[in-house]
mmCIF file of C-alpha atoms in Angstrom:
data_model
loop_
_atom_site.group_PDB
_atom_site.id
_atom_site.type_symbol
_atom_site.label_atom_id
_atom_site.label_comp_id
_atom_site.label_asym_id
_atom_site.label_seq_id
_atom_site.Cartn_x
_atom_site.Cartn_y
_atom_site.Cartn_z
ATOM 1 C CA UNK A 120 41.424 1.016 -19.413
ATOM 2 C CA UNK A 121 38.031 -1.228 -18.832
ATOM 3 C CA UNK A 122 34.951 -0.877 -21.383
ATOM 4 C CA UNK A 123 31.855 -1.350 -19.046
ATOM 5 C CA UNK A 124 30.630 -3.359 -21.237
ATOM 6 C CA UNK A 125 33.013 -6.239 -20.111
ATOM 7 C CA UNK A 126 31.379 -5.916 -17.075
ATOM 8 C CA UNK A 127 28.251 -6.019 -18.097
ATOM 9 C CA UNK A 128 26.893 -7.824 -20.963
ATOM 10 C CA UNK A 129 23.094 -6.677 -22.548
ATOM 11 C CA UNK A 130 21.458 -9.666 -21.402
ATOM 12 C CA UNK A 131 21.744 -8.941 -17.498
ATOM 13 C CA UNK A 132 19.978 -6.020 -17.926
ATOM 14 C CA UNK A 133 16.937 -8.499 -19.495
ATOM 15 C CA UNK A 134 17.297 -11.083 -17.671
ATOM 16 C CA UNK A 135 17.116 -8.325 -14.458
ATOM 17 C CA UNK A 136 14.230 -6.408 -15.781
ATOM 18 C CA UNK A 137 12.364 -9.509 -16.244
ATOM 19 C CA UNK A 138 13.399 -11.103 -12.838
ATOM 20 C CA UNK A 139 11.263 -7.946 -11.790
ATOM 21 C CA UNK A 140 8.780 -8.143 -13.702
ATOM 22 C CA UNK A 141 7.700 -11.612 -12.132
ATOM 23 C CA UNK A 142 8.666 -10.925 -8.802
ATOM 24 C CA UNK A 143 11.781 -13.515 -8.956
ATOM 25 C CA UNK A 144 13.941 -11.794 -5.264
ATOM 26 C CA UNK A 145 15.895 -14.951 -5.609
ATOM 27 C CA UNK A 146 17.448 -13.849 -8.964
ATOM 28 C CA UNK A 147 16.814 -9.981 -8.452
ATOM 29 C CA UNK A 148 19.520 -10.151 -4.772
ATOM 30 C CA UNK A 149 21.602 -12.990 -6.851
ATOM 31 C CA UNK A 150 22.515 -10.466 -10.102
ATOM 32 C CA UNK A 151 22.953 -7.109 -8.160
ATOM 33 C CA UNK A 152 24.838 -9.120 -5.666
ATOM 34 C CA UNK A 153 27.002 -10.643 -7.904
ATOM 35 C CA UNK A 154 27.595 -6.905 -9.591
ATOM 36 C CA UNK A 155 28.199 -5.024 -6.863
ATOM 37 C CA UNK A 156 31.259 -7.278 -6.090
ATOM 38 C CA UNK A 157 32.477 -6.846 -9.478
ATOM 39 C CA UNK A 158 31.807 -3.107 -9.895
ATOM 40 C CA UNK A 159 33.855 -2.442 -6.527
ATOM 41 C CA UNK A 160 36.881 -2.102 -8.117
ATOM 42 C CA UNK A 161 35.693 0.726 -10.334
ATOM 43 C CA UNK A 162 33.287 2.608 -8.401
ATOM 44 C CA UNK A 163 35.222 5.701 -8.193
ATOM 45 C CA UNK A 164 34.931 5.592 -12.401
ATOM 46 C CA UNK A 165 32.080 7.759 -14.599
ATOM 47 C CA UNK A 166 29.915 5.124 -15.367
ATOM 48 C CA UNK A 167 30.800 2.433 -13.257
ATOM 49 C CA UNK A 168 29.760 4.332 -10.545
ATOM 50 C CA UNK A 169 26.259 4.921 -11.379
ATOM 51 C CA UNK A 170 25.771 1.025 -12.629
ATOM 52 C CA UNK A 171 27.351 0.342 -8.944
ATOM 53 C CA UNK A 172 24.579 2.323 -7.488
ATOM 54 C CA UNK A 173 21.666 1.220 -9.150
ATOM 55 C CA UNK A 174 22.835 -2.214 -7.931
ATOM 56 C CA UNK A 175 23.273 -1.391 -4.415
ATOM 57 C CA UNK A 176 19.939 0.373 -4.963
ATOM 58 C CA UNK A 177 18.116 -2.662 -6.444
ATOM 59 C CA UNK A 178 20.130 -5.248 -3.991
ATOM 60 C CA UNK A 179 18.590 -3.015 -0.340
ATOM 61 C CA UNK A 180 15.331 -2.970 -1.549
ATOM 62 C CA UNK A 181 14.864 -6.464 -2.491
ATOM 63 C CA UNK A 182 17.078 -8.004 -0.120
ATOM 64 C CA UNK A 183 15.219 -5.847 2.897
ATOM 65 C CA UNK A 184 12.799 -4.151 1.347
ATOM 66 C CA UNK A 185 14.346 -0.071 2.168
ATOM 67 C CA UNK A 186 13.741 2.029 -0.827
ATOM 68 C CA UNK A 187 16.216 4.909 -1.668
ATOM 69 C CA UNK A 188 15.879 7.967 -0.491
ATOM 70 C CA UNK A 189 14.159 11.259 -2.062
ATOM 71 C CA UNK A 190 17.249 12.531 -2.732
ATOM 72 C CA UNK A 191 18.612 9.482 -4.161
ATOM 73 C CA UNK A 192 15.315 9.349 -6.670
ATOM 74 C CA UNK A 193 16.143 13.235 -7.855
ATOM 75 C CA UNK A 194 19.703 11.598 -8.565
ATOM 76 C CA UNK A 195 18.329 8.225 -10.289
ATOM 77 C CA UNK A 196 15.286 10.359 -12.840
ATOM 78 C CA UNK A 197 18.564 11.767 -14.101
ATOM 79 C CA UNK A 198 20.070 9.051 -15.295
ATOM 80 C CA UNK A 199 17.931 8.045 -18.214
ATOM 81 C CA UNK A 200 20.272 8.859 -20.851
ATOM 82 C CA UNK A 201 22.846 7.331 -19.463
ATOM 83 C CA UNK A 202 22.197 3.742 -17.719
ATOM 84 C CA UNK A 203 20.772 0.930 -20.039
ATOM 85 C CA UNK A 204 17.219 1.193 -20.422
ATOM 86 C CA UNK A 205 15.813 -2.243 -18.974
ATOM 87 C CA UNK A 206 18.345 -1.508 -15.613
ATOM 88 C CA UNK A 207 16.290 2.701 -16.099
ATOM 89 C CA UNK A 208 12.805 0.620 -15.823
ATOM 90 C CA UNK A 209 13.553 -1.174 -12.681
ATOM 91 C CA UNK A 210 14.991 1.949 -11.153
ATOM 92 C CA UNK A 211 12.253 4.178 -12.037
ATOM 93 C CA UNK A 212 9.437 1.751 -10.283
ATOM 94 C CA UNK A 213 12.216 2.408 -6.908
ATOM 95 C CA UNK A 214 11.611 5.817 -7.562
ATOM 96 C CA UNK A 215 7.630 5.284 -8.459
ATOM 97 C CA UNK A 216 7.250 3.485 -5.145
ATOM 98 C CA UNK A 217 9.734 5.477 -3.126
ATOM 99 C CA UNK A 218 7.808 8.743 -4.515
ATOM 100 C CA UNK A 219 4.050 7.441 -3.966
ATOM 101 C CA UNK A 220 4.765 6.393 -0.497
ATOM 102 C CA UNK A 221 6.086 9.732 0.211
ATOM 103 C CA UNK A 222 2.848 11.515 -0.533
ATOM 104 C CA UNK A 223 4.601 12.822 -3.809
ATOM 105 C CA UNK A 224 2.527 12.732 -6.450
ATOM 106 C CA UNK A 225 4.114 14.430 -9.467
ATOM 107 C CA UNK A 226 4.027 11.644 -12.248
ATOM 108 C CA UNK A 227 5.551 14.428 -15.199
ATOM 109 C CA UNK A 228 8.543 11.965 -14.517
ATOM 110 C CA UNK A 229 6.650 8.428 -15.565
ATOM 111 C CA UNK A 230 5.959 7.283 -19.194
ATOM 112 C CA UNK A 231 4.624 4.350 -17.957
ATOM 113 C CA UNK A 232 1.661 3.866 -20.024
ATOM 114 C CA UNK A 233 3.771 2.138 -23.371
ATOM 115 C CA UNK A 234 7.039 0.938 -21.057
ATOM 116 C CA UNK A 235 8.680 -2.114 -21.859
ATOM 117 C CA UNK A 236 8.379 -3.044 -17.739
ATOM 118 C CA UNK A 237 5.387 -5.055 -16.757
ATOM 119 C CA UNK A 238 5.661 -3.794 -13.477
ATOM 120 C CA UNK A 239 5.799 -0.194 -14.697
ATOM 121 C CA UNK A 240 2.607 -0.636 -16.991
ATOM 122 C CA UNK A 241 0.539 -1.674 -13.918
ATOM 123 C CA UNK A 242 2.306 1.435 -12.125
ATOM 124 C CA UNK A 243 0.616 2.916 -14.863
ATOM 125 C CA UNK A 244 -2.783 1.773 -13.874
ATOM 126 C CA UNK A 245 -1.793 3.461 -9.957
ATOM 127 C CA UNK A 246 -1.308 7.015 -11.928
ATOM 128 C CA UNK A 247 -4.524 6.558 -13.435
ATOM 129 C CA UNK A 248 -5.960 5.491 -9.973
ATOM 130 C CA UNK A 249 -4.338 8.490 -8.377
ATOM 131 C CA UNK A 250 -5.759 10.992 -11.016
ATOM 132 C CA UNK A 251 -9.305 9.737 -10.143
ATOM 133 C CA UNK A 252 -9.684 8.256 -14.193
ATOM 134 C CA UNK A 253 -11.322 5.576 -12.544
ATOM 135 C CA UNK A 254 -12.986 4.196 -16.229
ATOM 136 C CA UNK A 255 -9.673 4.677 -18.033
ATOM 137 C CA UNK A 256 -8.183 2.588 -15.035
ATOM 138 C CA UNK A 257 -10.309 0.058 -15.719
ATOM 139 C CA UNK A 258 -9.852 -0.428 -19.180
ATOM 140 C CA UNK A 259 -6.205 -0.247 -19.121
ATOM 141 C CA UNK A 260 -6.575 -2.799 -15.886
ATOM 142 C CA UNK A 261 -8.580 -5.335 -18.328
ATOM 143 C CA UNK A 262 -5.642 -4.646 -21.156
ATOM 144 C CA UNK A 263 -3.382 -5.810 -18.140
ATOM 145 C CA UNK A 264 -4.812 -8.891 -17.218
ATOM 146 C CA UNK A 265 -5.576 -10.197 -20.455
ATOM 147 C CA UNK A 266 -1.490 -9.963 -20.862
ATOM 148 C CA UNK A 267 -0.276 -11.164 -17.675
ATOM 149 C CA UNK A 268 -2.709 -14.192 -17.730
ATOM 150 C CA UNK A 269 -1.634 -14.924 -20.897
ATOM 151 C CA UNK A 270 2.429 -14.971 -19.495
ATOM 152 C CA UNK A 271 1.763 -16.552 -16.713
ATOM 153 C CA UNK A 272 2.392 -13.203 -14.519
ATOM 154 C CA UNK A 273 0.270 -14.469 -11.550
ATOM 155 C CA UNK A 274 2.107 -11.842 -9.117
ATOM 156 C CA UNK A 275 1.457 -8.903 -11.031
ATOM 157 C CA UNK A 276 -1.803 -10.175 -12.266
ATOM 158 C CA UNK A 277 -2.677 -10.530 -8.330
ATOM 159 C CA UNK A 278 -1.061 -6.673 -8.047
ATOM 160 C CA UNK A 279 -3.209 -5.266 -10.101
ATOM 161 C CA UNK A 280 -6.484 -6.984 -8.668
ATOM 162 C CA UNK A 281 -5.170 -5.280 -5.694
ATOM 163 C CA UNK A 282 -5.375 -2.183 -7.142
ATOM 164 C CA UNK A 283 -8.507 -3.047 -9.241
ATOM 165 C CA UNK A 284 -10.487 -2.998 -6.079
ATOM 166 C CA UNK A 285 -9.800 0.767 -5.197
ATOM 167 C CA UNK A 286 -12.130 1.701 -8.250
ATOM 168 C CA UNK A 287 -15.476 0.561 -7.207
ATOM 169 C CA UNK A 288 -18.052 2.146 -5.297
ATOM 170 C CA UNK A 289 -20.597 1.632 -2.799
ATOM 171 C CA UNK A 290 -23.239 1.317 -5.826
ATOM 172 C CA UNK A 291 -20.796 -1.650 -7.782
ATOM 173 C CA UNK A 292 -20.434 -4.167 -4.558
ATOM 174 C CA UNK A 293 -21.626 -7.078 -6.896
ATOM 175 C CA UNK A 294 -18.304 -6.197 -8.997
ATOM 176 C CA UNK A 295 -16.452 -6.216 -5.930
ATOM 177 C CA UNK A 296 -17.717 -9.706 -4.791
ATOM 178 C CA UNK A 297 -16.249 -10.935 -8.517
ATOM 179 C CA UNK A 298 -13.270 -9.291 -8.033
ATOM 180 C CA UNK A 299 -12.694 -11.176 -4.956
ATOM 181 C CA UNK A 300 -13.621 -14.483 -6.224
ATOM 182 C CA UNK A 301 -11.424 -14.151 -9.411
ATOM 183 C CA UNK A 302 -8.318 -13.304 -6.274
ATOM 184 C CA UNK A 303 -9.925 -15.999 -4.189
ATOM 185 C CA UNK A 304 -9.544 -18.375 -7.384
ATOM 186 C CA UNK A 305 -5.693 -17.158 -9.131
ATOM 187 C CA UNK A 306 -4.239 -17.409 -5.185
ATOM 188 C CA UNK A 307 -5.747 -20.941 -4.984
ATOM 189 C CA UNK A 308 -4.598 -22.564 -8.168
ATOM 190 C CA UNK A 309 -1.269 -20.766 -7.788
ATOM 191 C CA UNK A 310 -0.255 -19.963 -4.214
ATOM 192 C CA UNK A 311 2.878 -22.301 -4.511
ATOM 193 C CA UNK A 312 4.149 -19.671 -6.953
ATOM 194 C CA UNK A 313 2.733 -16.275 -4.797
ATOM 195 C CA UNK A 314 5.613 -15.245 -2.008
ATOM 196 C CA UNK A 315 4.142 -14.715 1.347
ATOM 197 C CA UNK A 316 4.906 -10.874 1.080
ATOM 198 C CA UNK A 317 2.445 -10.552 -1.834
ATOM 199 C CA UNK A 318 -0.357 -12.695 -0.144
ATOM 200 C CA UNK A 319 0.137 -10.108 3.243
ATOM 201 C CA UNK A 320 0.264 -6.657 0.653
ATOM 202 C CA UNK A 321 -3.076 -8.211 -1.063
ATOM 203 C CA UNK A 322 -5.226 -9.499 2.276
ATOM 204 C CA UNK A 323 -4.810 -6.087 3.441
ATOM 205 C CA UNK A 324 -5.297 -4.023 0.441
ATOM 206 C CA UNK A 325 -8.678 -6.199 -0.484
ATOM 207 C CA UNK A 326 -9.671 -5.937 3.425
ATOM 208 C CA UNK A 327 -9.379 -2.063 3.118
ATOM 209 C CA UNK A 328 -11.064 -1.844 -0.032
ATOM 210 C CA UNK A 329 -14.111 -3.886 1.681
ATOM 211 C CA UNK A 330 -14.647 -1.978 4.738
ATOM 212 C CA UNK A 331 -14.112 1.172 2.182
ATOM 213 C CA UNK A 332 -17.590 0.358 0.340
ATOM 214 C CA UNK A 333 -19.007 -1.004 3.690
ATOM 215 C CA UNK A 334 -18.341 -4.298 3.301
ATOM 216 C CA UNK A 335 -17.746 -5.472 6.418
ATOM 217 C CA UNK A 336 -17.933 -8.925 6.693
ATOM 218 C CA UNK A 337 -15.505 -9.241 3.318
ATOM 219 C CA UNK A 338 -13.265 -7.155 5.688
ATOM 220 C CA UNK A 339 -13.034 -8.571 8.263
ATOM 221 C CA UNK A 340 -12.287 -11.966 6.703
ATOM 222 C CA UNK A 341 -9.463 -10.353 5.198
ATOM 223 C CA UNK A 342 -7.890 -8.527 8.075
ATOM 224 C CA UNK A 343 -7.879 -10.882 10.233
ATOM 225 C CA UNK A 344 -6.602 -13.261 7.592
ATOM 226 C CA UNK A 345 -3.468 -10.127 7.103
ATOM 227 C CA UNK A 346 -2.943 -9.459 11.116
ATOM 228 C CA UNK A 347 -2.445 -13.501 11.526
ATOM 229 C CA UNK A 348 0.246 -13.420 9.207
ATOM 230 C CA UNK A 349 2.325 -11.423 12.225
ATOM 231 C CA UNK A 350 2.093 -8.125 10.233
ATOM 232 C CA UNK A 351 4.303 -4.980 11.566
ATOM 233 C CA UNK A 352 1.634 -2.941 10.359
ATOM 234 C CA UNK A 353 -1.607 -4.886 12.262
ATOM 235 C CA UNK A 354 -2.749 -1.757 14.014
ATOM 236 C CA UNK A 355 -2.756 0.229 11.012
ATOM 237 C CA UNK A 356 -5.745 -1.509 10.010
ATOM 238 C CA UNK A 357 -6.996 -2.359 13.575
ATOM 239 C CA UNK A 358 -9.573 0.435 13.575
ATOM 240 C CA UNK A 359 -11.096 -0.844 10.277
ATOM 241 C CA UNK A 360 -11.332 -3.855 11.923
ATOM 242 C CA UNK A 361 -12.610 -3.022 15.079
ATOM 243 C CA UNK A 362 -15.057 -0.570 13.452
ATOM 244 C CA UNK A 363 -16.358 -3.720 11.029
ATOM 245 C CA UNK A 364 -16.485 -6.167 14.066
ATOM 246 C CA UNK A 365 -19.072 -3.421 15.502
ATOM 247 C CA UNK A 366 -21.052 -2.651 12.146
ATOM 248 C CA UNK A 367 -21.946 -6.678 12.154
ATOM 249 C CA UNK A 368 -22.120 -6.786 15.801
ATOM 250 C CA UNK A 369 -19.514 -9.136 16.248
ATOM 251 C CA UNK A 370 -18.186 -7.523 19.875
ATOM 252 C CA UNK A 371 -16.811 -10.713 21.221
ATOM 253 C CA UNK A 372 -14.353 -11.048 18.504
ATOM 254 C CA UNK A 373 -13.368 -7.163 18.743
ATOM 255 C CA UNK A 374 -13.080 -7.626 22.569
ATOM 256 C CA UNK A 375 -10.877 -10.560 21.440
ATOM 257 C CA UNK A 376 -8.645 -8.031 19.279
ATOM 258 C CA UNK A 377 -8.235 -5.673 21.580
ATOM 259 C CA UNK A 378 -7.577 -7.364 24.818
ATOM 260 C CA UNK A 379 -3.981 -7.590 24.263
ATOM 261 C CA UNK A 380 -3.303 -3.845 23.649
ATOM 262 C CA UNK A 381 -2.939 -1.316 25.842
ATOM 263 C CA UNK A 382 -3.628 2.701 24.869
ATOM 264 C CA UNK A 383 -0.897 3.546 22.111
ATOM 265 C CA UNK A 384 0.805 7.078 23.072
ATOM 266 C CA UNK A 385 2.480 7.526 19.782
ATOM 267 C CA UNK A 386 1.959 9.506 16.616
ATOM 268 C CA UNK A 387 0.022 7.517 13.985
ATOM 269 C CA UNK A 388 -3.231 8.262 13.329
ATOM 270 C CA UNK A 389 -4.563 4.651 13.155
ATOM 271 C CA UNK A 390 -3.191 3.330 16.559
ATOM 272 C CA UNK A 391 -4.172 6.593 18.314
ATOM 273 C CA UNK A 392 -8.219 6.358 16.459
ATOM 274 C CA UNK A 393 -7.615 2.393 17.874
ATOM 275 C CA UNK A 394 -7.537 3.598 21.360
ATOM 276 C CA UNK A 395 -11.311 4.829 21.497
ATOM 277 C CA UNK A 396 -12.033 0.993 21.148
ATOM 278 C CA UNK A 397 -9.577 -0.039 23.794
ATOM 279 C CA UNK A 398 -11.060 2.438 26.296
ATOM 280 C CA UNK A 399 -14.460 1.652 25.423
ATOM 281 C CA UNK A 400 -13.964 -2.333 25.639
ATOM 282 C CA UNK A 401 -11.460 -3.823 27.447
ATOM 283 C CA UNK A 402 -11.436 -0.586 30.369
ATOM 284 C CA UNK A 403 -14.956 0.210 29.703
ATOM 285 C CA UNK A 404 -14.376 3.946 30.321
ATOM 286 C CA UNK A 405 -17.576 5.796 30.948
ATOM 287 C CA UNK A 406 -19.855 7.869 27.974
ATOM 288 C CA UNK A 407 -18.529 10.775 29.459
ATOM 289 C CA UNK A 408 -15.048 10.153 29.015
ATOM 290 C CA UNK A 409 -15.861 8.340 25.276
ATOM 291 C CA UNK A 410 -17.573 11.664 24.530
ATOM 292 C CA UNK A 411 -14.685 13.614 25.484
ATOM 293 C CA UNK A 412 -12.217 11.394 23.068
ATOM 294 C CA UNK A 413 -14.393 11.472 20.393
ATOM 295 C CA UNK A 414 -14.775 15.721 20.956
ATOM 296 C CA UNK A 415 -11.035 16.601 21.788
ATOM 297 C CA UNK A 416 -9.135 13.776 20.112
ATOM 298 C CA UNK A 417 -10.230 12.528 17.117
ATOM 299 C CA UNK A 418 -10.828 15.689 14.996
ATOM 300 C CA UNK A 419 -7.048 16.394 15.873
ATOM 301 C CA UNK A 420 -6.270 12.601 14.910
ATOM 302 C CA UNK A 421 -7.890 12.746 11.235
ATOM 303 C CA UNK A 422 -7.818 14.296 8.218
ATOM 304 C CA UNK A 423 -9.552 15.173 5.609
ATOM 305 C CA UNK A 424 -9.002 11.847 3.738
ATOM 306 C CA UNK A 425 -10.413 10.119 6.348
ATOM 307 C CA UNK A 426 -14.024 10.706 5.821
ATOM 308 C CA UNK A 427 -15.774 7.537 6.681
ATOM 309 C CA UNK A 428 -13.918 7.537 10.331
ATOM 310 C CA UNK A 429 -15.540 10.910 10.927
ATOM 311 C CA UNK A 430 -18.648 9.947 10.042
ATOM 312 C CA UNK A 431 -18.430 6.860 12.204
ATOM 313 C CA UNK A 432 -17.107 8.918 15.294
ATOM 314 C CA UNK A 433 -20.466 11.097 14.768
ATOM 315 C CA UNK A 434 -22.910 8.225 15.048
ATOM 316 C CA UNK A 435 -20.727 7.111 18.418
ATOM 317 C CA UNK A 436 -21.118 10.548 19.473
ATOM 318 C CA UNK A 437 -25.311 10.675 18.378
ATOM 319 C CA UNK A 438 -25.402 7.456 20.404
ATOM 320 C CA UNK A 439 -23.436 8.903 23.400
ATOM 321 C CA UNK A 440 -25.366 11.933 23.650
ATOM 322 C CA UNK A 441 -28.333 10.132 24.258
ATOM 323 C CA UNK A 442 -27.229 9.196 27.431
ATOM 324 C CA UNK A 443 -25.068 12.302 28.689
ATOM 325 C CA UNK A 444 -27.632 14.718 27.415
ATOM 326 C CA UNK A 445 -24.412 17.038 26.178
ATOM 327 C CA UNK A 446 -25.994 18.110 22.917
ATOM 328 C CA UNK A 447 -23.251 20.716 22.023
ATOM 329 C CA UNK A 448 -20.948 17.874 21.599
ATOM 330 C CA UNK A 449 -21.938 17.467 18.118
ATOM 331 C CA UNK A 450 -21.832 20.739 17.152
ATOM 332 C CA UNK A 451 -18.253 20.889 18.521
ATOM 333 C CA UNK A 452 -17.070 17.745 16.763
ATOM 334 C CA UNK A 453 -18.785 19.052 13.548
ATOM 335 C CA UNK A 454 -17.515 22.533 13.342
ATOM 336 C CA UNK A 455 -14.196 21.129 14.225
ATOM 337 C CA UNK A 456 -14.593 18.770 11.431
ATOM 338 C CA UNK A 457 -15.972 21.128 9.039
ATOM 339 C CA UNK A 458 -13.278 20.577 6.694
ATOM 340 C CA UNK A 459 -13.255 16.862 6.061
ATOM 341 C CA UNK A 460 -15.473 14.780 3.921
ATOM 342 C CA UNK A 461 -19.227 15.714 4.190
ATOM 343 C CA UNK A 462 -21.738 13.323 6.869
#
């Protein structure tokens, strides 16, 4: 007979939950490594097995970044009574992110607020975000940083700046502007210590926050600054970017961005929105044809989260019309918007 406990000693699960609680891969692949080779044996044991799992679990993800799968999350909530409770926190914030990325927004399974897990209290502040308590957020958020500065947390101090940004308006752009400079000034005096991963999540979350609250010049900056870093997900936020290169007139550099693409056939949204710019600037496809995009395509390509794209397309249209003289157009594109956000 084996008592897990021979296996694995109280402090792993610390010295684990902290490792992700400041980001530390190195030691996070290292330990669930190192236990999945010694759990092998036993697998096939109650117990064992599900402290062999969570290690594979936490090993994929931060090894090459692949979450577990729905199913696997049902399977992992269940197991909170019977894994130890630091190894529970870093598999529930698997299950937050797996979960949240899904479009699955059920949090009756996260007591994040008072967990023991850094990186579950500023999950926390993402609930909060995602239940629109935008001034709880924010005092919870200051709670946060006054904590993680004070441990040294630069990561997760940087995460939740990320997240920070999501709460202002187009009314509180001076608080934006100090939000950036406090980023601008923690990456600075600490980038040594920030892995390149974290600098690529936060140029694109603060460059998408910009052009959010019209902000264009602050987005592009950051954009650019993201799709430079070779990012598989550049033409996600291509049409922000092209549509901020136009708001500041800056064509040259969006006939820059574009000249290198060629009209995406696929299924995302983003790429397939990009196209209008490729057809209109690098093929220079005639306001008839632009007019018929913006009237057949793009209501199928958005939805109703995407309000500020819609209301973009409509000025291209106004400005379009004015030269094919097809008036109706914008009463087609709005009744066939009629359900998204409000021009």
């Amino acid at each position: 007979d084996y008592c897990i406990e021979e296996f694995l000693p109280t402090s792993i699960f610390s010295d684990l939950l902290n490792a992700c609680d400041y980001y530390n891969l190195e030691k996070l692949i290292s330990i669930s490594e190192s236990y999945i080779k010694q759990l092998n044996p036993f697998k096939e044991y109650i117990f064992f097995h599900e402290y062999y799992e969570c290690f594979k679990w936490i090993y994929t993800y931060y090894s090459s970044f692949e979450l577990p799968t729905l199913q696997s999350t049902e399977y992992i909530i269940l197991l909170k009574n019977i894994i130890n409770s630091n190894l529970y926190e870093v598999m529930m914030d698997l299950v937050f992110k797996k979960r949240t990325i899904s479009g699955i927004y059920d949090f009756s399974y996260f007591d994040f607020k008072n967990s023991s897990s850094m990186i579950n209290r500023g999950n926390h502040m993402m609930i909060l975000y995602n239940q629109s308590k935008l001034s709880e957020m924010l005092d919870y958020c200051q709670d946060l940083e006054e904590e993680y500065s004070s441990k040294n947390n630069y990561i997760r101090l940087l995460d939740i700046y990320s997240l920070k940004g999501f709460a202002f308006s187009n009314t509180e752009k001076e608080k934006f502007e100090k939000l950036v400079s406090q980023i601008n000034h923690t990456v600075e005096a600490h980038n040594s210590n920030i892995p390149e991963i974290k600098i690529s999540q936060l140029l694109k979350n603060i460059g998408l926050q910009a052009f959010r609250i019209d902000m264009y010049n602050i987005a592009i900056n950051y954009l650019e600054q993201y799709i430079a870093m070779d990012s598989p997900y550049a033409n996600i936020v291509g049409i922000d970017l092209c549509i901020s290169y136009q708001k500041t007139n800056k064509i040259n550099q969006l006939k820059s961005f574009i000249q290198s693409k060629e009209v995406y056939k696929g299924d995302s949204q983003y790429e397939n929105l990009l196209n209008y710019f490729i057809l209109k600037y690098k093929y220079q496809t005639d306001n008839d044809e632009l007019s018929y995009f913006i009237v057949n395509k793009v209501p199928i390509i958005i939805d109703n989260t995407m309000g500020k794209y819609k209301q973009f397309f409509y000025e291209e249209l106004s400005m379009l019309v004015e030269q094919t003289k097809r008036y109706k157009d914008l009463k087609t594109y709005l009744d066939s918007t009629s359900d998204m956000l409000p021009i």
